[in-house]
XYZ file of C-alpha atoms in Angstrom:
731
model
C -21.850 -40.084 17.632
C -25.572 -38.682 18.402
C -23.913 -36.045 20.251
C -21.547 -35.804 17.081
C -24.266 -35.792 14.816
C -26.430 -32.860 17.012
C -23.144 -30.297 16.985
C -22.907 -30.914 13.198
C -26.216 -30.014 12.597
C -26.277 -27.125 14.585
C -22.921 -25.424 12.525
C -24.860 -26.007 9.438
C -28.139 -24.211 10.717
C -26.084 -21.441 10.951
C -24.561 -21.493 7.911
C -27.849 -21.597 5.734
C -29.404 -18.430 8.727
C -26.476 -16.029 8.303
C -26.563 -17.159 4.357
C -30.441 -16.814 3.626
C -30.954 -13.759 5.866
C -27.361 -11.658 4.134
C -28.893 -13.170 0.953
C -31.715 -11.443 1.345
C -30.683 -7.688 0.685
C -28.628 -8.327 -1.909
C -29.367 -6.481 -4.988
C -28.574 -6.216 -7.993
C -28.719 -2.788 -9.535
C -31.214 -3.163 -12.444
C -32.016 -1.896 -15.960
C -31.865 1.518 -17.779
C -34.662 2.823 -16.878
C -33.322 6.367 -19.237
C -30.399 7.659 -20.192
C -28.611 11.334 -21.003
C -25.464 13.838 -21.320
C -25.146 15.854 -18.682
C -21.983 18.048 -18.466
C -18.784 17.404 -15.654
C -16.355 19.903 -15.032
C -16.495 21.053 -18.958
C -16.557 17.244 -20.270
C -19.547 15.459 -21.086
C -21.659 11.859 -19.255
C -23.557 9.652 -20.290
C -25.868 9.070 -17.032
C -28.614 5.959 -15.958
C -31.492 5.936 -14.037
C -31.476 2.611 -13.091
C -34.790 0.589 -12.679
C -33.930 -0.354 -8.621
C -34.104 3.942 -8.032
C -30.748 4.448 -8.439
C -28.087 5.877 -10.634
C -25.134 4.826 -12.723
C -22.441 7.285 -14.639
C -20.092 6.435 -17.492
C -17.520 9.193 -17.596
C -14.778 9.499 -20.296
C -11.340 11.107 -18.563
C -9.471 10.351 -21.217
C -9.596 7.858 -24.978
C -8.294 5.262 -23.114
C -9.405 5.718 -19.520
C -13.523 5.163 -18.103
C -14.897 6.234 -15.135
C -17.774 3.806 -13.302
C -20.207 5.266 -10.822
C -23.192 3.555 -9.471
C -25.247 4.044 -6.231
C -28.488 3.064 -4.574
C -30.141 6.156 -3.828
C -28.062 9.185 -5.418
C -23.896 9.089 -5.766
C -22.128 11.677 -3.283
C -19.688 13.399 -3.995
C -16.128 12.678 -1.145
C -12.717 13.738 -0.982
C -11.249 11.770 -3.801
C -7.357 11.167 -1.912
C -5.607 9.228 -4.666
C -6.916 11.366 -7.548
C -4.784 14.197 -8.329
C -5.556 14.695 -12.255
C -9.452 15.715 -11.912
C -12.001 14.888 -14.375
C -11.691 18.982 -15.904
C -7.666 18.745 -16.056
C -7.205 15.934 -18.806
C -6.643 16.717 -22.446
C -9.996 17.921 -23.779
C -11.753 14.742 -26.329
C -14.479 14.007 -28.530
C -16.292 10.833 -27.149
C -19.293 9.920 -28.739
C -22.927 8.798 -27.102
C -25.291 6.862 -29.090
C -28.697 5.596 -27.352
C -29.812 2.172 -29.247
C -31.108 -0.861 -27.913
C -27.187 -0.810 -26.966
C -26.133 2.244 -25.502
C -22.766 2.843 -26.348
C -19.482 5.518 -25.869
C -17.237 5.957 -28.671
C -13.425 7.377 -28.403
C -9.988 6.668 -30.772
C -9.486 3.829 -28.793
C -12.528 1.993 -27.169
C -15.968 1.298 -27.422
C -17.862 0.885 -24.531
C -21.360 -0.877 -24.422
C -24.135 -0.250 -22.175
C -27.138 -2.704 -22.492
C -29.443 -1.986 -20.712
C -31.289 -4.517 -20.114
C -32.060 -7.007 -18.319
C -29.998 -5.345 -16.213
C -27.448 -3.318 -17.026
C -23.624 -4.570 -18.262
C -20.660 -2.714 -18.985
C -18.555 -4.020 -21.553
C -15.181 -2.910 -23.389
C -14.675 -3.295 -26.387
C -11.091 -2.503 -28.392
C -11.835 0.264 -30.761
C -8.344 0.301 -33.264
C -7.453 -4.328 -33.349
C -9.757 -6.267 -33.781
C -12.816 -4.957 -32.256
C -12.167 -8.182 -29.449
C -13.891 -7.775 -26.253
C -10.996 -6.439 -23.109
C -13.122 -6.533 -20.729
C -17.164 -7.431 -20.271
C -19.102 -6.887 -17.013
C -21.583 -10.046 -14.801
C -23.742 -7.737 -12.382
C -22.849 -5.469 -10.388
C -24.673 -5.621 -7.278
C -25.704 -4.085 -3.539
C -26.292 -5.241 0.051
C -28.433 -1.811 2.173
C -28.674 -5.042 5.276
C -25.187 -5.678 5.473
C -23.499 -3.792 9.471
C -19.894 -3.893 8.621
C -20.047 -2.082 11.858
C -20.233 -4.943 13.338
C -18.677 -7.132 11.110
C -16.131 -9.034 13.934
C -13.832 -10.361 10.862
C -12.495 -6.888 10.631
C -11.255 -6.988 14.687
C -6.485 -8.640 14.835
C -6.027 -8.927 10.572
C -2.903 -8.227 11.455
C -2.734 -12.135 12.247
C -5.284 -13.504 10.221
C -6.062 -13.418 6.436
C -10.424 -13.485 7.402
C -12.106 -11.976 4.304
C -14.917 -9.524 5.421
C -18.512 -11.436 5.906
C -20.448 -9.349 3.179
C -20.390 -6.070 1.321
C -21.867 -3.140 0.264
C -21.268 -3.099 -3.406
C -20.312 -5.473 -6.035
C -19.134 -5.820 -9.290
C -18.417 -8.853 -10.620
C -16.948 -9.474 -14.778
C -16.299 -12.145 -17.005
C -12.725 -14.244 -16.612
C -11.825 -16.684 -19.698
C -9.946 -18.881 -19.706
C -6.407 -17.916 -20.788
C -6.492 -14.768 -18.715
C -3.990 -13.244 -15.843
C -4.203 -10.995 -13.481
C -1.036 -9.249 -11.469
C -1.645 -6.460 -8.602
C -2.949 -5.379 -6.324
C -0.064 -4.260 -4.203
C 1.465 -5.879 -1.145
C 0.952 -9.599 -1.625
C 3.394 -12.048 -0.950
C 1.472 -14.876 -2.832
C 2.057 -16.206 -6.606
C 2.582 -12.811 -8.837
C -0.293 -13.949 -11.316
C -3.493 -14.021 -9.030
C -5.795 -16.028 -11.270
C -7.343 -18.294 -8.399
C -5.880 -15.832 -4.857
C -8.191 -13.459 -3.342
C -6.829 -10.681 -2.162
C -8.167 -8.153 0.407
C -6.867 -4.521 1.747
C -7.155 -3.308 5.217
C -3.878 -1.680 6.025
C -2.489 -3.763 9.203
C 0.022 -3.772 11.189
C 1.608 -6.952 9.863
C 4.782 -8.377 11.819
C 6.770 -11.044 11.429
C 4.708 -12.153 8.081
C 4.980 -14.512 5.753
C 4.388 -16.226 2.288
C 0.382 -16.594 2.578
C -0.230 -12.799 4.596
C -3.631 -10.830 2.867
C -3.521 -7.698 4.278
C 0.002 -6.594 5.237
C 0.942 -2.298 5.648
C -0.536 -1.717 1.883
C -4.497 -1.287 -0.177
C -3.296 -0.936 -3.720
C -6.207 -1.693 -5.893
C -5.444 -2.022 -8.781
C -4.765 -4.968 -10.980
C -4.101 -5.773 -14.465
C -6.058 -8.082 -16.648
C -3.479 -9.945 -19.449
C -3.902 -12.436 -22.315
C -1.856 -13.608 -24.981
C -2.480 -13.525 -28.170
C -4.296 -16.545 -29.560
C -5.992 -17.825 -33.304
C -4.713 -14.425 -34.954
C -6.416 -12.226 -32.827
C -3.828 -10.464 -31.143
C -2.940 -10.348 -26.804
C -3.517 -7.371 -25.456
C -3.806 -5.922 -21.154
C -6.146 -3.328 -19.228
C -6.434 -2.177 -15.902
C -8.690 -2.019 -13.560
C -8.393 0.623 -10.401
C -11.410 0.063 -7.758
C -11.705 4.019 -6.103
C -13.131 3.016 -2.611
C -11.086 2.511 0.482
C -14.027 0.857 3.078
C -11.674 -2.756 2.929
C -11.631 -3.637 -1.000
C -12.036 -7.199 -1.466
C -11.360 -8.810 -4.767
C -11.700 -12.619 -5.790
C -10.337 -14.581 -8.406
C -12.623 -18.045 -9.724
C -13.742 -17.605 -6.089
C -17.335 -16.681 -4.815
C -18.830 -17.437 -1.039
C -21.133 -20.317 -1.352
C -22.575 -18.607 2.149
C -23.173 -15.394 3.739
C -19.681 -14.897 6.814
C -17.365 -17.645 4.319
C -13.921 -17.548 5.005
C -10.550 -17.808 2.144
C -11.015 -21.936 3.626
C -14.831 -22.038 2.538
C -14.886 -20.295 -0.876
C -16.706 -22.188 -4.036
C -14.229 -21.965 -7.592
C -16.215 -20.529 -10.260
C -14.045 -20.068 -13.129
C -15.400 -17.855 -15.583
C -15.846 -14.643 -13.459
C -13.545 -12.164 -10.561
C -15.339 -9.725 -8.502
C -14.379 -6.963 -6.099
C -16.464 -5.575 -3.762
C -16.132 -2.878 -0.816
C -17.324 -3.204 3.510
C -19.345 0.901 1.933
C -19.247 3.364 -0.233
C -20.458 3.252 -3.850
C -18.984 1.217 -7.128
C -16.788 4.114 -8.599
C -13.600 1.701 -10.732
C -11.734 3.695 -13.224
C -10.387 1.119 -16.758
C -7.403 1.439 -18.689
C -6.887 0.038 -21.431
C -4.082 0.691 -22.141
C -3.612 2.937 -25.046
C -4.189 1.903 -29.065
C -2.422 -1.082 -28.659
C -3.254 -2.040 -25.243
C 0.061 -2.355 -23.341
C 0.893 -2.801 -19.629
C 3.101 -0.056 -20.143
C 0.557 1.985 -21.124
C -1.858 1.438 -19.180
C 0.783 1.907 -15.850
C 1.448 5.456 -17.054
C -2.522 7.370 -17.302
C -3.076 5.185 -13.229
C 0.337 7.468 -12.623
C -1.398 10.585 -15.117
C -4.542 9.617 -12.691
C -3.048 8.957 -9.629
C 0.010 11.112 -9.836
C 3.106 10.552 -10.838
C 5.802 9.286 -8.538
C 8.011 12.365 -6.521
C 12.107 12.011 -7.663
C 13.815 12.291 -5.042
C 17.248 13.463 -4.107
C 20.233 10.489 -5.834
C 21.047 10.321 -1.863
C 17.322 8.554 -1.952
C 19.088 5.942 -3.976
C 21.695 5.264 -2.334
C 23.131 2.394 0.409
C 21.506 3.432 3.561
C 21.945 2.005 6.972
C 19.255 0.974 10.030
C 18.941 0.374 13.663
C 16.142 0.061 15.354
C 18.355 1.271 17.614
C 22.258 3.228 16.409
C 23.134 5.037 19.302
C 25.641 7.980 19.066
C 28.215 6.215 19.451
C 27.479 3.426 17.285
C 27.111 6.333 14.630
C 30.135 7.151 14.352
C 31.803 3.999 14.096
C 29.500 3.423 11.271
C 30.895 6.371 10.321
C 34.893 5.701 10.871
C 34.627 2.863 9.525
C 32.308 3.330 6.235
C 34.529 5.335 4.983
C 37.519 3.754 6.498
C 37.125 0.863 4.532
C 35.626 2.458 1.480
C 31.908 0.922 2.264
C 29.765 4.427 0.444
C 27.065 5.472 1.954
C 24.859 8.358 2.417
C 22.376 8.023 5.005
C 21.744 6.299 8.229
C 18.266 6.433 10.297
C 17.694 7.368 13.933
C 14.819 4.571 14.836
C 12.254 5.679 18.108
C 14.305 5.544 20.433
C 16.354 8.701 20.226
C 12.886 10.037 21.414
C 13.184 7.922 24.962
C 13.973 9.376 27.981
C 14.401 6.859 29.117
C 16.106 4.551 26.868
C 16.687 0.811 28.135
C 19.888 -0.331 26.450
C 19.555 -3.683 24.882
C 23.233 -4.865 23.621
C 23.358 -6.465 20.056
C 22.459 -9.923 20.213
C 20.646 -9.139 23.439
C 16.915 -10.631 24.911
C 14.154 -7.896 24.032
C 11.514 -8.634 26.198
C 8.642 -6.027 24.453
C 7.683 -3.893 27.140
C 10.090 -1.579 27.534
C 6.486 0.878 26.657
C 4.839 -0.048 27.564
C 2.853 1.344 30.476
C 6.250 4.074 30.920
C 4.950 5.723 28.579
C 8.491 7.351 27.863
C 8.245 8.428 24.134
C 8.297 12.273 23.361
C 6.774 13.124 19.824
C 9.788 15.862 17.856
C 12.157 15.612 21.153
C 15.385 14.471 20.619
C 16.325 12.805 24.102
C 20.574 14.446 24.498
C 21.973 15.425 26.843
C 26.027 15.937 27.286
C 25.839 15.513 31.256
C 23.556 12.385 30.956
C 25.323 9.137 30.892
C 22.188 7.395 31.008
C 21.361 9.189 27.437
C 22.916 7.318 24.125
C 23.132 10.890 23.011
C 24.763 13.028 24.015
C 24.386 16.418 21.252
C 22.316 15.617 18.673
C 22.608 18.714 16.790
C 26.473 17.948 16.461
C 26.542 14.369 15.454
C 24.162 15.495 12.981
C 26.683 17.994 11.416
C 29.087 15.864 12.010
C 27.220 13.047 9.970
C 26.578 14.759 6.852
C 30.150 16.958 6.683
C 31.309 13.306 5.830
C 28.266 13.530 3.344
C 26.077 11.408 5.554
C 22.776 12.362 5.485
C 20.164 12.390 8.513
C 17.120 10.583 8.824
C 14.614 10.326 11.670
C 11.616 8.232 12.795
C 8.296 10.723 13.131
C 5.336 9.169 13.825
C 1.736 9.987 13.302
C 0.840 9.570 17.009
C 1.301 11.268 20.562
C 1.803 8.647 23.783
C -1.247 10.120 26.450
C 1.927 11.573 28.770
C 3.986 13.307 25.858
C 2.875 17.364 26.987
C 2.276 17.437 23.402
C -0.930 15.087 23.498
C -2.995 17.250 26.123
C -2.166 20.705 23.591
C -3.378 18.234 20.442
C -6.690 17.441 22.413
C -7.637 20.726 23.485
C -7.084 22.028 19.422
C -8.923 19.136 17.967
C -6.417 17.686 16.265
C -6.929 13.703 16.684
C -8.948 11.179 15.171
C -12.091 10.973 17.286
C -14.509 8.683 19.069
C -17.656 8.585 17.158
C -18.856 9.776 20.721
C -17.035 13.123 19.627
C -13.476 12.247 22.349
C -9.777 11.880 21.526
C -9.282 7.708 20.532
C -6.774 6.411 22.962
C -5.495 3.311 21.361
C -2.986 0.370 23.071
C -0.536 0.862 21.079
C 3.301 -1.724 21.584
C 4.712 1.815 22.865
C 1.537 2.484 24.733
C -1.215 4.622 24.995
C -1.661 6.965 22.059
C -3.844 8.991 20.156
C -3.478 10.183 16.090
C -3.731 13.025 14.827
C -5.927 13.983 11.863
C -4.348 14.865 8.822
C -7.369 15.226 7.459
C -8.105 18.475 9.505
C -6.331 21.525 7.720
C -5.496 22.707 11.354
C -4.374 19.951 13.218
C -2.031 19.495 9.395
C -0.663 23.493 10.188
C 0.275 22.374 13.713
C 2.123 19.854 12.961
C 3.586 21.321 10.097
C 4.298 24.170 12.296
C 5.681 22.045 14.896
C 7.910 19.735 13.045
C 9.590 22.558 11.244
C 10.390 24.071 14.504
C 11.851 20.490 15.402
C 14.088 20.521 12.070
C 15.855 24.231 12.727
C 16.869 22.379 16.239
C 17.754 19.346 14.745
C 18.840 19.834 10.897
C 17.902 16.648 9.635
C 18.022 15.770 5.453
C 14.449 13.445 5.483
C 11.343 12.262 7.629
C 10.583 8.242 7.864
C 6.698 7.767 9.322
C 7.037 4.237 10.529
C 2.925 2.614 11.960
C 1.266 4.527 10.058
C -1.784 1.957 9.137
C -2.849 3.297 11.668
C -0.770 0.730 13.255
C -4.251 1.203 15.602
C -4.526 -2.545 16.942
C -2.235 -5.161 19.626
C -1.613 -8.689 19.216
C -4.823 -10.418 19.622
C -8.983 -9.186 19.786
C -9.090 -9.303 23.719
C -6.146 -6.524 24.660
C -6.861 -4.913 21.551
C -8.700 -1.142 21.814
C -8.291 -0.106 18.375
C -10.103 3.544 16.639
C -13.874 2.297 15.894
C -14.773 1.658 12.144
C -17.276 4.213 13.402
C -14.427 6.766 14.475
C -14.483 10.087 12.813
C -12.326 12.272 11.243
C -12.631 16.028 10.447
C -12.330 16.168 6.940
C -12.197 19.892 7.106
C -16.119 20.331 8.170
C -16.790 18.527 4.214
C -19.617 17.052 5.655
C -20.778 18.573 8.054
C -21.086 17.933 11.732
C -23.072 14.090 11.006
C -21.327 11.406 13.368
C -23.115 8.515 10.588
C -21.808 9.294 7.002
C -19.414 6.855 6.296
C -16.784 9.595 4.707
C -15.293 11.254 7.340
C -15.289 7.862 9.447
C -12.334 5.282 9.897
C -14.220 2.897 7.968
C -13.012 4.786 5.009
C -10.152 6.984 5.389
C -7.558 4.098 7.575
C -6.550 3.224 4.322
C -6.405 6.583 3.490
C -4.581 7.715 6.314
C -1.048 7.604 5.288
C -1.602 9.420 1.934
C -2.924 12.209 3.870
C 0.151 12.067 7.040
C 3.260 11.892 3.774
C 1.181 14.498 2.157
C 1.934 17.340 5.681
C 5.073 15.942 6.025
C 6.248 16.320 2.655
C 5.505 19.539 2.795
C 7.153 19.746 5.766
C 10.519 19.170 4.645
C 9.393 21.382 1.365
C 8.690 24.246 3.577
C 12.046 23.724 5.640
C 13.998 22.624 2.691
C 12.311 25.082 -0.182
C 15.235 24.521 -2.945
C 15.355 20.488 -2.194
C 13.513 17.655 -3.634
C 12.256 15.858 0.303
C 12.919 12.774 0.899
C 10.121 10.854 2.495
C 9.796 7.441 3.761
C 6.213 5.507 4.482
C 5.177 1.977 5.999
C 1.468 2.060 4.827
C -0.176 3.062 1.012
C -3.317 3.317 -0.368
C -2.957 5.066 -4.717
C -1.303 8.514 -4.216
C 1.353 7.165 -2.328
C 3.893 7.322 -4.926
C 3.513 11.794 -5.087
C 4.870 11.654 -1.455
C 7.180 8.899 -0.188
C 9.559 6.027 -0.906
C 7.524 2.310 0.823
C 9.349 -0.721 1.746
C 7.239 -4.054 2.871
C 8.151 -3.509 6.523
C 9.547 -6.223 8.884
C 9.875 -9.128 6.595
C 11.813 -12.179 7.966
C 15.421 -13.775 6.388
C 14.681 -17.430 6.077
C 15.922 -18.758 8.274
C 12.457 -18.315 9.577
C 11.597 -21.366 7.577
C 10.180 -22.346 3.810
C 7.134 -19.735 3.871
C 9.582 -16.052 4.736
C 12.917 -14.889 3.115
C 13.835 -13.450 -0.093
C 11.122 -15.759 -2.783
C 8.341 -13.769 -0.691
C 9.998 -10.252 -0.500
C 11.247 -10.482 -4.286
C 7.268 -11.337 -5.558
C 5.815 -8.019 -2.660
C 8.428 -4.987 -4.375
C 7.737 -6.460 -7.672
C 4.115 -6.872 -7.816
C 4.054 -2.968 -5.929
C 6.263 -1.361 -8.174
C 3.457 -2.781 -11.477
C 1.002 -1.786 -8.698
C 1.924 2.415 -9.058
C 3.996 2.594 -6.264
C 7.686 2.703 -8.348
C 10.355 3.338 -4.893
C 10.195 0.447 -2.776
C 12.476 -1.853 -1.097
C 12.753 -4.147 2.195
C 15.273 -4.480 5.548
C 18.219 -6.242 3.655
C 18.737 -10.024 4.985
C 14.754 -9.484 6.980
C 14.248 -7.197 9.540
C 13.437 -10.037 11.770
C 15.540 -12.964 11.922
C 19.017 -14.029 12.251
C 20.435 -14.015 8.749
C 24.166 -15.419 8.067
C 26.670 -14.546 6.063
C 25.761 -16.437 2.856
C 21.716 -15.081 3.111
C 22.557 -11.260 3.665
C 25.268 -10.981 0.571
C 22.719 -12.766 -1.449
C 19.734 -10.311 -0.349
C 22.439 -7.850 -1.253
C 23.028 -8.912 -4.845
C 19.211 -7.922 -6.103
C 18.041 -5.836 -3.399
C 21.054 -3.119 -5.053
C 18.987 -3.476 -8.142
C 16.524 -1.931 -6.258
C 15.009 1.653 -6.023
C 15.817 1.376 -2.177
C 18.507 0.260 -0.620
C 18.461 -0.001 2.947
C 19.695 -2.496 5.692
C 17.415 -2.943 8.390
C 17.573 -4.375 11.924
C 16.115 -4.827 15.393
C 17.924 -4.568 18.875
C 17.775 -7.717 19.498
C 20.139 -9.476 16.635
C 23.147 -8.996 15.882
C 24.563 -5.816 14.289
C 23.987 -6.449 9.968
C 26.227 -3.706 9.301
C 28.202 -5.226 6.105
C 31.691 -4.992 6.687
C 30.533 -7.915 10.480
C 30.089 -10.790 8.174
C 32.249 -13.308 6.599
C 31.090 -12.321 3.120
C 32.331 -8.492 2.977
C 33.897 -8.338 0.142
C 30.522 -9.942 -1.568
C 28.604 -7.211 0.251
C 30.302 -3.989 -0.677
C 31.169 -5.857 -4.692
C 26.889 -5.802 -4.552
C 26.764 -2.217 -3.270
C 29.983 -0.381 -5.558
C 28.191 -2.478 -8.100
C 24.676 -0.263 -7.563
C 26.830 2.565 -7.491
C 28.284 2.018 -10.413
C 24.662 1.610 -12.039
C 23.863 4.620 -10.388
C 23.557 6.860 -13.697
C 21.327 3.739 -15.765
C 19.232 4.044 -12.238
C 19.288 7.501 -11.548
C 17.696 7.904 -14.554
C 15.047 5.016 -14.356
C 14.094 7.307 -11.254
C 13.820 10.642 -13.766
C 11.429 7.884 -16.018
C 9.377 7.108 -13.624
C 8.798 10.355 -12.225
C 7.736 11.077 -16.063
C 6.591 8.020 -16.509
C 5.138 6.083 -13.839
C 6.847 2.848 -14.955
C 9.001 1.271 -12.145
C 12.618 0.283 -11.713
C 11.863 -2.211 -11.191
C 8.904 -4.875 -13.310
C 8.479 -8.934 -13.861
C 8.554 -10.420 -16.986
C 4.768 -10.277 -18.121
C 5.515 -6.525 -18.315
C 8.129 -6.177 -20.758
C 6.183 -9.367 -22.352
C 3.064 -9.671 -21.818
C 2.573 -11.377 -24.483
C 4.527 -14.435 -23.784
C 2.379 -16.446 -21.342
C 4.838 -18.196 -20.412
C 6.215 -15.025 -18.109
C 2.150 -14.829 -16.516
C 3.467 -18.807 -14.738
C 5.503 -18.965 -11.558
C 8.777 -20.043 -12.715
C 9.457 -16.464 -13.686
C 8.038 -14.827 -10.394
C 11.589 -13.922 -8.882
C 12.870 -12.410 -12.016
C 12.923 -8.572 -13.008
C 13.522 -6.275 -14.926
C 15.530 -3.585 -14.218
C 14.802 -0.887 -17.140
C 14.689 -2.576 -20.093
C 17.702 -3.384 -20.213
C 19.068 -5.554 -17.066
C 17.498 -8.714 -16.345
C 17.896 -10.780 -12.678
C 18.058 -13.662 -11.691
C 18.792 -14.145 -7.799
C 20.103 -17.161 -6.529
C 18.034 -16.516 -3.285
C 18.791 -20.852 -1.549
C 21.095 -20.660 0.168
C 23.394 -22.936 -0.592
C 22.753 -22.490 -4.203
C 25.485 -21.342 -6.952
C 22.992 -21.306 -9.308
C 19.306 -21.281 -10.976
C 17.594 -21.959 -14.343
C 15.423 -18.134 -15.908
C 12.889 -18.160 -18.413
C 14.624 -16.134 -21.079
C 10.997 -14.388 -23.246
């Protein structure tokens, strides 16, 4: 007992010491000492100097869109990779600025109240309905003493749900008891975020389950929704936290001491907060138009960050993929699908097509996972085909592509963001300084599943031009129709912290020299660029396809995401798992992830049909096909160690075929919804609350697995094995 007491005291003392040392540095941003109206890009904004020496800006972009910035010293410009429509590009309107005891900014839709003392607070109030508050501040704060570069919780997030030990900047908002929260992208929890903790740090999350966070995408855009109560109308608003340095949202949760993790958080029912590990406070408030609706919130957000790119029609069709098909299997798929009347629009070439020494794993065979590591057999932009080499999976790549295309089957290859160190292109890129760097200026080398590799620096225009030219030359020889970008989180970590050598948090990007050569400027460091890396790469891929095929809409598929990814690419939920792996996996988690992502700005999204990992039964894949047929992206993808997954191999082939055919019957409607998304941002699929925000019953978990397809179809998937019916709440 004595030994136990000493251990407990030591642990308590450690926590107490951490708590005191962290809280000593935390500072609220202070009171207003002066206010002025200034001009930026031809538009007026309010600028407040604060008692702590900091500055806060309140910038009206539109009558229902307000941007808030704060820095404890001076607001420094940075590249807004998420922003597609800058301040000067918005239509002119006339806000009014009134300096009094409470500073007010009024538009036709909103009243922004800036409380000056004792601490600055920024409240958003309805202008057109009833004058009620839409969102009220508690405080903004910062901590210059926090050291994110020494925060070990950044490591191993592909397998853990740890949250950051502390924060550089944080905003705390009031949370009324009847308010629900939605959005924040690729999160498998219950759709209503109330009581949840959600962070974004793009990670390779193989075999994820219903509690995994973070995942591949970071979309820090959320909705607050209230139903009408006591004669007051209901409303919705949105918040986009424009800081990519591991944004973290805590709803009704708070750290009782520095370094606390999820299971040690205390409950505070009347608040939520959002924070980041580096940078400054930068968020947008969306009022949702005059009537404060979810649809108007998302449309305005999409205008700000970019409307989804309208895909080619074939991109909405039925696709088949595998890690990896051989040439003979592809020809067999083509013949079977056409002979048996299965609609098929595209087939994918996974990573083994670039393997100089392919290791054949028969369907259902054993795969030890070590076939690439240490061998560096992969060659980027190299199709390993040779009619005279029986070891190769492909005999004649151009002929195969032409044969598939002549049968109206498009072809999509995997093209990664990294180059293996043994790839001949690696040396060329290294000499030209086209890789992400360590802080000392050397090219970063990370240990991946596929061996040691370096990552292309897509913030560098010379690197992007070099890679575009390489890709166009490749497409000249192998005229694929689209491009699939995988592992672009970047997936720079191995399975355990001990075996990982990821890009360091202070690793350097060139950013076209915008921030000079300083190695300590976070704006060009990995801590700030990791989450946005995918947008740079997807933009380069999109431009490559436009260069090669200037009269065709590009089709790009990406795994990682940050706001703005929708301008260039589809996304999918990565290495999901079938429910055969257990109750925490499978269809319910995938449905929730998809719906949350689509209302978070990425309107073109879906899943590997049946779950990428673990074998899937005939009944289960038939159920997956039923509801996935109603989503924007419809791809069957499986690993090399699983049995073949083509729909005709299952006893329930007739049911799967019926779902595929139903999708094609609906294609005029689905294609119209895709076009609508490209001009409004409204997704093809959305959860019930999104269309029925005044009905609080739709905020409940019982409605999480029902979704709208446009305005006119309601889908209620039967997802449990053995079930033939289920209950559905009708708003």
